[in-house]
Protein backbone atom coordinates (compact mmCIF):
# COMPACT_ATOMS: atom_id res chain seq x y z
CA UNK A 1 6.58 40.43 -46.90
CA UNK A 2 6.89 42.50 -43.77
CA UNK A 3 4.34 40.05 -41.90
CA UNK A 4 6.11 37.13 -43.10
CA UNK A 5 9.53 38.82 -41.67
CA UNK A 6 7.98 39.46 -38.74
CA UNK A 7 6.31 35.82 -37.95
CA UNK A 8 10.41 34.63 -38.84
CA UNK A 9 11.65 36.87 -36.39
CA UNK A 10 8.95 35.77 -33.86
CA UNK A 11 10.16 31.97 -34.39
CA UNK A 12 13.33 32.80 -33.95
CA UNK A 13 12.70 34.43 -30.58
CA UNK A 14 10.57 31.82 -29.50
CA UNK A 15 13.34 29.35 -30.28
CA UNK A 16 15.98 31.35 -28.33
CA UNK A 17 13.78 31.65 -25.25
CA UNK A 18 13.27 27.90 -25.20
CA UNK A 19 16.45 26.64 -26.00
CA UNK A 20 16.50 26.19 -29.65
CA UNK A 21 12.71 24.80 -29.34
CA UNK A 22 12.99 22.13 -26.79
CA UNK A 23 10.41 22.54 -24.17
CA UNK A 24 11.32 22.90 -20.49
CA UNK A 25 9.95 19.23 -19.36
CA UNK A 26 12.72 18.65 -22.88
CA UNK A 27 15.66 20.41 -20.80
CA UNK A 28 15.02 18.99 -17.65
CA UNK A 29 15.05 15.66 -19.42
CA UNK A 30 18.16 16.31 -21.19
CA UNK A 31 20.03 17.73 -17.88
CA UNK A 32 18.71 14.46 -15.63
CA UNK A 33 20.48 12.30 -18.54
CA UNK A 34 23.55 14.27 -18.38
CA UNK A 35 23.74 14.07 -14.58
CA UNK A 36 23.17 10.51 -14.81
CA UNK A 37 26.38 9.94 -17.28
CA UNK A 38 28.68 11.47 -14.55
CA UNK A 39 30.38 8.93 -12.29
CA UNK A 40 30.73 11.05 -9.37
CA UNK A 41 27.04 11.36 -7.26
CA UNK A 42 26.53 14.53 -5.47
CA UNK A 43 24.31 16.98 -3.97
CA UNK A 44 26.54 19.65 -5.80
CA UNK A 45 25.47 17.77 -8.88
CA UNK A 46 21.93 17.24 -8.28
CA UNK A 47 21.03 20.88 -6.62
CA UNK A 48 20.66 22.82 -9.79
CA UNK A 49 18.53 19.95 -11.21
CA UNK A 50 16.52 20.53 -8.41
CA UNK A 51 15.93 23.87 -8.71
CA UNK A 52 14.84 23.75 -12.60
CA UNK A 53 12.12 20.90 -11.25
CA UNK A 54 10.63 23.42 -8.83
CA UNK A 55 10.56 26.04 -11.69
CA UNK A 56 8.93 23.99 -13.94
CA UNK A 57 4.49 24.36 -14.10
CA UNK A 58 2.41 21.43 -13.69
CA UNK A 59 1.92 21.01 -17.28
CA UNK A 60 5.16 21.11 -17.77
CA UNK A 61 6.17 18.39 -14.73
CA UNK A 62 3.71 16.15 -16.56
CA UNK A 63 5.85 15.67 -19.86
CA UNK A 64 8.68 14.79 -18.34
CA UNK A 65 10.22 11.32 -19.30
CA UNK A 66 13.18 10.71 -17.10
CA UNK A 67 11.24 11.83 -13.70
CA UNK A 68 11.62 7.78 -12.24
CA UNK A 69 15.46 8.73 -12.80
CA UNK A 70 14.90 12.03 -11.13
CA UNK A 71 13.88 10.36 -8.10
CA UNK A 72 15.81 7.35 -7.57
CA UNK A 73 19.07 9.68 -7.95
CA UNK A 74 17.88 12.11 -5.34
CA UNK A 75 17.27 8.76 -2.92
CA UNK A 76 20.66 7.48 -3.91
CA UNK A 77 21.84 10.70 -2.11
CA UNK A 78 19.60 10.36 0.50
CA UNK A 79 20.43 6.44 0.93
CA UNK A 80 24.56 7.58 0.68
CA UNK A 81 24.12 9.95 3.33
CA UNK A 82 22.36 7.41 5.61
CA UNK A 83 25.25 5.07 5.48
CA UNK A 84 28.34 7.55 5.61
CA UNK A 85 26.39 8.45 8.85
CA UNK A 86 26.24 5.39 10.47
CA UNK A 87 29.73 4.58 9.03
CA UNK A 88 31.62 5.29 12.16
CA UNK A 89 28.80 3.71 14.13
CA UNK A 90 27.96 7.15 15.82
CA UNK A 91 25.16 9.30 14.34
CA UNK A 92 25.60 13.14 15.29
CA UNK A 93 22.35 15.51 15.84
CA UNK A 94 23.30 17.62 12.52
CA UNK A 95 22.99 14.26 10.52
CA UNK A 96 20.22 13.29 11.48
CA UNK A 97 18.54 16.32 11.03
CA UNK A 98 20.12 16.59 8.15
CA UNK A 99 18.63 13.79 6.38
CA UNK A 100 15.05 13.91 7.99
CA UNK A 101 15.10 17.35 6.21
CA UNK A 102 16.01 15.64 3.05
CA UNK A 103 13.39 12.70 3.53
CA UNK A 104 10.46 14.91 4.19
CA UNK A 105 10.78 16.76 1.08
CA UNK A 106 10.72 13.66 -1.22
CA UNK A 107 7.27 12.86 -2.98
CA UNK A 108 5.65 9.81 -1.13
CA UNK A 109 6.40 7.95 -4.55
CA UNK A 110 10.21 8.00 -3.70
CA UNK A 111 10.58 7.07 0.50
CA UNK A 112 10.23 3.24 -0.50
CA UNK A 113 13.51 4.07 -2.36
CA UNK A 114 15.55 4.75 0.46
CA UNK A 115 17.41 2.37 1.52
CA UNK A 116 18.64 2.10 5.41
CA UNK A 117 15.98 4.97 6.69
CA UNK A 118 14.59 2.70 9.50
CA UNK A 119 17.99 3.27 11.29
CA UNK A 120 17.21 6.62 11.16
CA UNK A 121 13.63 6.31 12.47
CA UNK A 122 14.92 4.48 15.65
CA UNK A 123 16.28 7.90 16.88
CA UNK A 124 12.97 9.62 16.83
CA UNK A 125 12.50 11.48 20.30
CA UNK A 126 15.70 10.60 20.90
CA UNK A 127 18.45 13.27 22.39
CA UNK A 128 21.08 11.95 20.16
CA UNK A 129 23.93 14.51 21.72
CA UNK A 130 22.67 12.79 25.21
CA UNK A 131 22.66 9.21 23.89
CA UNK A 132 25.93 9.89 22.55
CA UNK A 133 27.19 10.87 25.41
CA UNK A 134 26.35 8.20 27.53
CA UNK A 135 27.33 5.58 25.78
CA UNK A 136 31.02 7.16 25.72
CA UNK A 137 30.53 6.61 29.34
CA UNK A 138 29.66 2.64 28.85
CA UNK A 139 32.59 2.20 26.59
CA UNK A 140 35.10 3.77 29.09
CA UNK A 141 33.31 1.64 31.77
CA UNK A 142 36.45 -0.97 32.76
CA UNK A 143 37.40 -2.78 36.33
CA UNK A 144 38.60 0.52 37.27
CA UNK A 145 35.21 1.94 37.57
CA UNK A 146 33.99 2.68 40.71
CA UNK A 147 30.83 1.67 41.62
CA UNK A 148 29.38 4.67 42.53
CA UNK A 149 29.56 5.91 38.61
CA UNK A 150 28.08 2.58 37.79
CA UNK A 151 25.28 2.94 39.94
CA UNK A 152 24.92 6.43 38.41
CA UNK A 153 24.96 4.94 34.66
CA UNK A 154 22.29 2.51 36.14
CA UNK A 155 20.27 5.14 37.56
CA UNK A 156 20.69 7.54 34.48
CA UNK A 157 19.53 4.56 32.02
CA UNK A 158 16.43 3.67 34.27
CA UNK A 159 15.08 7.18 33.22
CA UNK A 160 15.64 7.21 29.94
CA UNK A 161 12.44 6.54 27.16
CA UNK A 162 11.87 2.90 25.32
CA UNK A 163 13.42 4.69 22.13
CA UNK A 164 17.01 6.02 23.74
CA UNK A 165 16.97 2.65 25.94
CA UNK A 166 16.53 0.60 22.63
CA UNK A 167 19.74 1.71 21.23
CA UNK A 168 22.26 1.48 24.39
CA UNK A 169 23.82 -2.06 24.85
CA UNK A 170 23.66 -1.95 28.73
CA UNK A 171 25.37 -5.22 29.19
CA UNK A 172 28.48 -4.03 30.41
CA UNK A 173 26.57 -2.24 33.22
CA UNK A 174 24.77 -5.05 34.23
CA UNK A 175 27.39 -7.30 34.11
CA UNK A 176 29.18 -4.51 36.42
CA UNK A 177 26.23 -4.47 39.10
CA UNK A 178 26.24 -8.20 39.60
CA UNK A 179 28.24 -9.47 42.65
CA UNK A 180 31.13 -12.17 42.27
CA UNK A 181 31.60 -14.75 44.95
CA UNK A 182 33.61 -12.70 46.83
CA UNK A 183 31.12 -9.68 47.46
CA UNK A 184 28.56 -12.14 48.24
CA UNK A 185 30.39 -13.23 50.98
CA UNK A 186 30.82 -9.76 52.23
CA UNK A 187 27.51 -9.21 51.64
CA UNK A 188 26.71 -11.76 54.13
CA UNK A 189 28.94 -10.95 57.00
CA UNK A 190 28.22 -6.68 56.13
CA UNK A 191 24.37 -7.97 56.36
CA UNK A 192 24.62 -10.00 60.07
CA UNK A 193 27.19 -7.59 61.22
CA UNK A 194 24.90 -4.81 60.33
CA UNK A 195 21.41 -6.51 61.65
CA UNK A 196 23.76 -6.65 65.19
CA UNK A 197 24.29 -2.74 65.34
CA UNK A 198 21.93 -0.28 67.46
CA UNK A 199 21.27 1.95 64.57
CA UNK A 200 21.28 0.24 61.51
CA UNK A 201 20.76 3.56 59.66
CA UNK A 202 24.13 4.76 61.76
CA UNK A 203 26.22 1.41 59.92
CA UNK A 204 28.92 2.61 57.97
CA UNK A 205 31.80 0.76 56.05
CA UNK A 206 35.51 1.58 56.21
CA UNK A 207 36.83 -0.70 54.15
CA UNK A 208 36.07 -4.39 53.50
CA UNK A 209 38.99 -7.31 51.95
CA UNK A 210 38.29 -11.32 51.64
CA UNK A 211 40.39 -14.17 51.08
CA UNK A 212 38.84 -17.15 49.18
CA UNK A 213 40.20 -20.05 51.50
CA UNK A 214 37.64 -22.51 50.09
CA UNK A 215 39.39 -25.11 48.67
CA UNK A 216 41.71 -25.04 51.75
CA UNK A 217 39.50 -24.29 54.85
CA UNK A 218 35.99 -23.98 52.87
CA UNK A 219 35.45 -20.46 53.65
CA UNK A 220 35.69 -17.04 52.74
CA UNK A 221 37.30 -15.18 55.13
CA UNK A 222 35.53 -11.36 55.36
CA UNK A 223 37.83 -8.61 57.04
CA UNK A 224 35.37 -5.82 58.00
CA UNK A 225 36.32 -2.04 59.36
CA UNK A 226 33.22 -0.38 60.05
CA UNK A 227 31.61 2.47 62.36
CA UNK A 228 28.56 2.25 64.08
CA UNK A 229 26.69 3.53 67.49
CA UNK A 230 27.15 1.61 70.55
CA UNK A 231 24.82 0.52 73.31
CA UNK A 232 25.49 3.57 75.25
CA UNK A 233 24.53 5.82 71.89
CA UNK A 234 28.00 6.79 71.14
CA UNK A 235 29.89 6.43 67.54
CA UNK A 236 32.79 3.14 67.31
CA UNK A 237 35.35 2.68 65.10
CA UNK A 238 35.92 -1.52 65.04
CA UNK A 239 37.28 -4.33 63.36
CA UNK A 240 35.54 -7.78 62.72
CA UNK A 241 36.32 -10.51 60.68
CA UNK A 242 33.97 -13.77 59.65
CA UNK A 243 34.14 -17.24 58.03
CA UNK A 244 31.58 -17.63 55.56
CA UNK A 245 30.86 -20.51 53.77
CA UNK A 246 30.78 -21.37 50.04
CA UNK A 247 26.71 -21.09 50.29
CA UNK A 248 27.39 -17.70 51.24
CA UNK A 249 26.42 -18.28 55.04
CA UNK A 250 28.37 -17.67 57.83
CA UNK A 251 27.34 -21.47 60.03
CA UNK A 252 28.02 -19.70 63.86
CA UNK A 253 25.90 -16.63 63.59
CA UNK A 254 22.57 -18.27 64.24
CA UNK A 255 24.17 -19.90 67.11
CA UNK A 256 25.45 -16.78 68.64
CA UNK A 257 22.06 -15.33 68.06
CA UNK A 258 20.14 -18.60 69.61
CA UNK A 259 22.78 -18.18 72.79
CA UNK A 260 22.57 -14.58 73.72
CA UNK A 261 26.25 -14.07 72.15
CA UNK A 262 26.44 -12.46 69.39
CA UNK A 263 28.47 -9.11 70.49
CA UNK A 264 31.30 -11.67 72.00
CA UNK A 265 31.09 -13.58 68.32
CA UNK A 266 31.69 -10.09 66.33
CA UNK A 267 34.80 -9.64 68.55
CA UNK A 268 36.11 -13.32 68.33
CA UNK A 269 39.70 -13.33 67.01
CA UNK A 270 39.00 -16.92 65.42
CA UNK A 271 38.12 -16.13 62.27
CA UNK A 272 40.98 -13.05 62.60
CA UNK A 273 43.90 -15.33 63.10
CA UNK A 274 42.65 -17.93 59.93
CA UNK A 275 42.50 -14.44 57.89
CA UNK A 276 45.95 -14.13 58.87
CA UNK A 277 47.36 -17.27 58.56
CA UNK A 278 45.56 -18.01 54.91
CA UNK A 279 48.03 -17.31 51.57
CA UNK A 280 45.35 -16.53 49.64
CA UNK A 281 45.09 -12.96 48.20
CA UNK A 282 44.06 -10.42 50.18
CA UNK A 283 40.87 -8.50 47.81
CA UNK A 284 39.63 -5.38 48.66
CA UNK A 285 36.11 -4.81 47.55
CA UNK A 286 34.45 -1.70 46.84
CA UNK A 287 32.24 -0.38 50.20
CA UNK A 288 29.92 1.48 48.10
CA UNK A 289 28.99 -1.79 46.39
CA UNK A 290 28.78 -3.82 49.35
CA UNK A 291 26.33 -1.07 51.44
CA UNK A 292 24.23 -1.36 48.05
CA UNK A 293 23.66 -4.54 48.59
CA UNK A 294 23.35 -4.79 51.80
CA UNK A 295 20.47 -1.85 52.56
């Protein structure tokens, strides 16, 4: 009698310590089909499912029935985080690490299950704060822009890896670094009035406007203020102004060359007084562009 009380009393323990005799693997089954009947899909949910996994023994993981479920909820989280993070279009460092953190700790069986992760993998070696950053930059990048900050976005991309270059859209900067018709007409008369000058390196621009008078007179007209050094070595403040054509060539500067007179050409009013006397708008052009393009 007393060994037959005390084999009861020894069930009865055994059934209290596992759960009114299910197994562990039986639990962990039980809790991943409970999860599963709740709407809502969270990592709240999901943690303390987790947890009773990793305290389950190998013996124990090997019973389980509803593992497949196990893992294709814990991708579901994994895939849900992937696209609230590229929902705004702007993936932060902390998300990103975030879910690589997540990723790495699922069983190889499981990646293929999560869905969206090669948008994550593009932003390997990638300074996501930086990239972030800069692209602010691009978007705020208008007509207004001086040129000086575009060459700098130019510059700043140029030394950037394949991987942060792959996900900028650079269009607007190139598009921004390209010359109208306009600045190549500058360019032209900055570029002969520059090759006439002492010191080239000494050439400086003051300020540059144009009038498009081709469908009147067939020419741009190019106002130029520029400094320079002389014959004599010393510093000038002047004013020149050229036709150039819509080829983007200014016809009379070979000829001045070919006769000795270029320096009287440069100081010819002609093209002045058509500058004046044209209605067209009077454009002013950004210098910094202009010396760019012409050094």
């Amino acid at each position: 009698m007393k060994k037959l009380i005390v084999w009861s009393m020894g069930v009865l323990l055994c059934m209290a310590l596992t759960g009114c005799g299910q197994s562990p693997s039986s639990k962990f089954d039980k809790q991943i089909s409970e999860l599963l009947e709740i709407s809502d899909v969270s990592w709240e949910l999901f943690e303390p499912v987790m947890t009773s996994y990793k305290e389950l023994s190998d013996d124990e993981r090997a019973k389980i029935k509803n593992y497949d479920d196990y893992e294709k909820y814990w991708t579901l989280l994994i895939s849900n985080d992937i696209e609230s993070a590229f929902s705004d279009k702007i993936l932060t460092t902390e998300e990103y690490n975030s879910i690589v953190k997540k990723y790495s700790e699922l069983p190889d069986s499981a990646t293929d299950l999560v869905v969206g992760y090669e948008k994550i993998k593009k932003y390997d070696g990638v300074d996501i704060d930086a990239l972030n950053e800069f692209n602010k930059k691009i978007q705020d990048v208008d007509e207004q822009t001086s040129f000086s900050n575009i060459l700098e976005y130019f510059t700043e991309y140029g030394s950037m890896n394949s991987s942060t270059k792959a996900l900028i859209n650079i269009t607007k900067i190139q598009a921004a670094m390209e010359m109208n018709d306009l600045e190549k007409a500058a360019v032209e008369a900055c570029s002969n009035l520059r090759s006439a000058m002492k010191s080239k390196a000494d050439f400086q621009l003051q300020s540059v406007t144009v009038k498009d008078d081709t469908e009147k007179m067939n020419f741009y007209w190019v106002l130029i203020k520029y400094s320079g050094t002389n014959s004599f070595g010393g510093t000038i403040d002047d004013t020149s102004c050229f036709g150039i054509t819509p080829e983007f060539e200014d016809p009379f500067w070979g000829l001045s060359q070919i006769t000795g007179k270029t320096n009287t050409y440069i100081k010819s009013a002609t093209s002045y007084l058509e500058y004046e006397k044209s209605l067209q708008p009077e454009i002013a052009l950004d210098v910094d562009k202009i010396m760019y393009y012409i050094e």
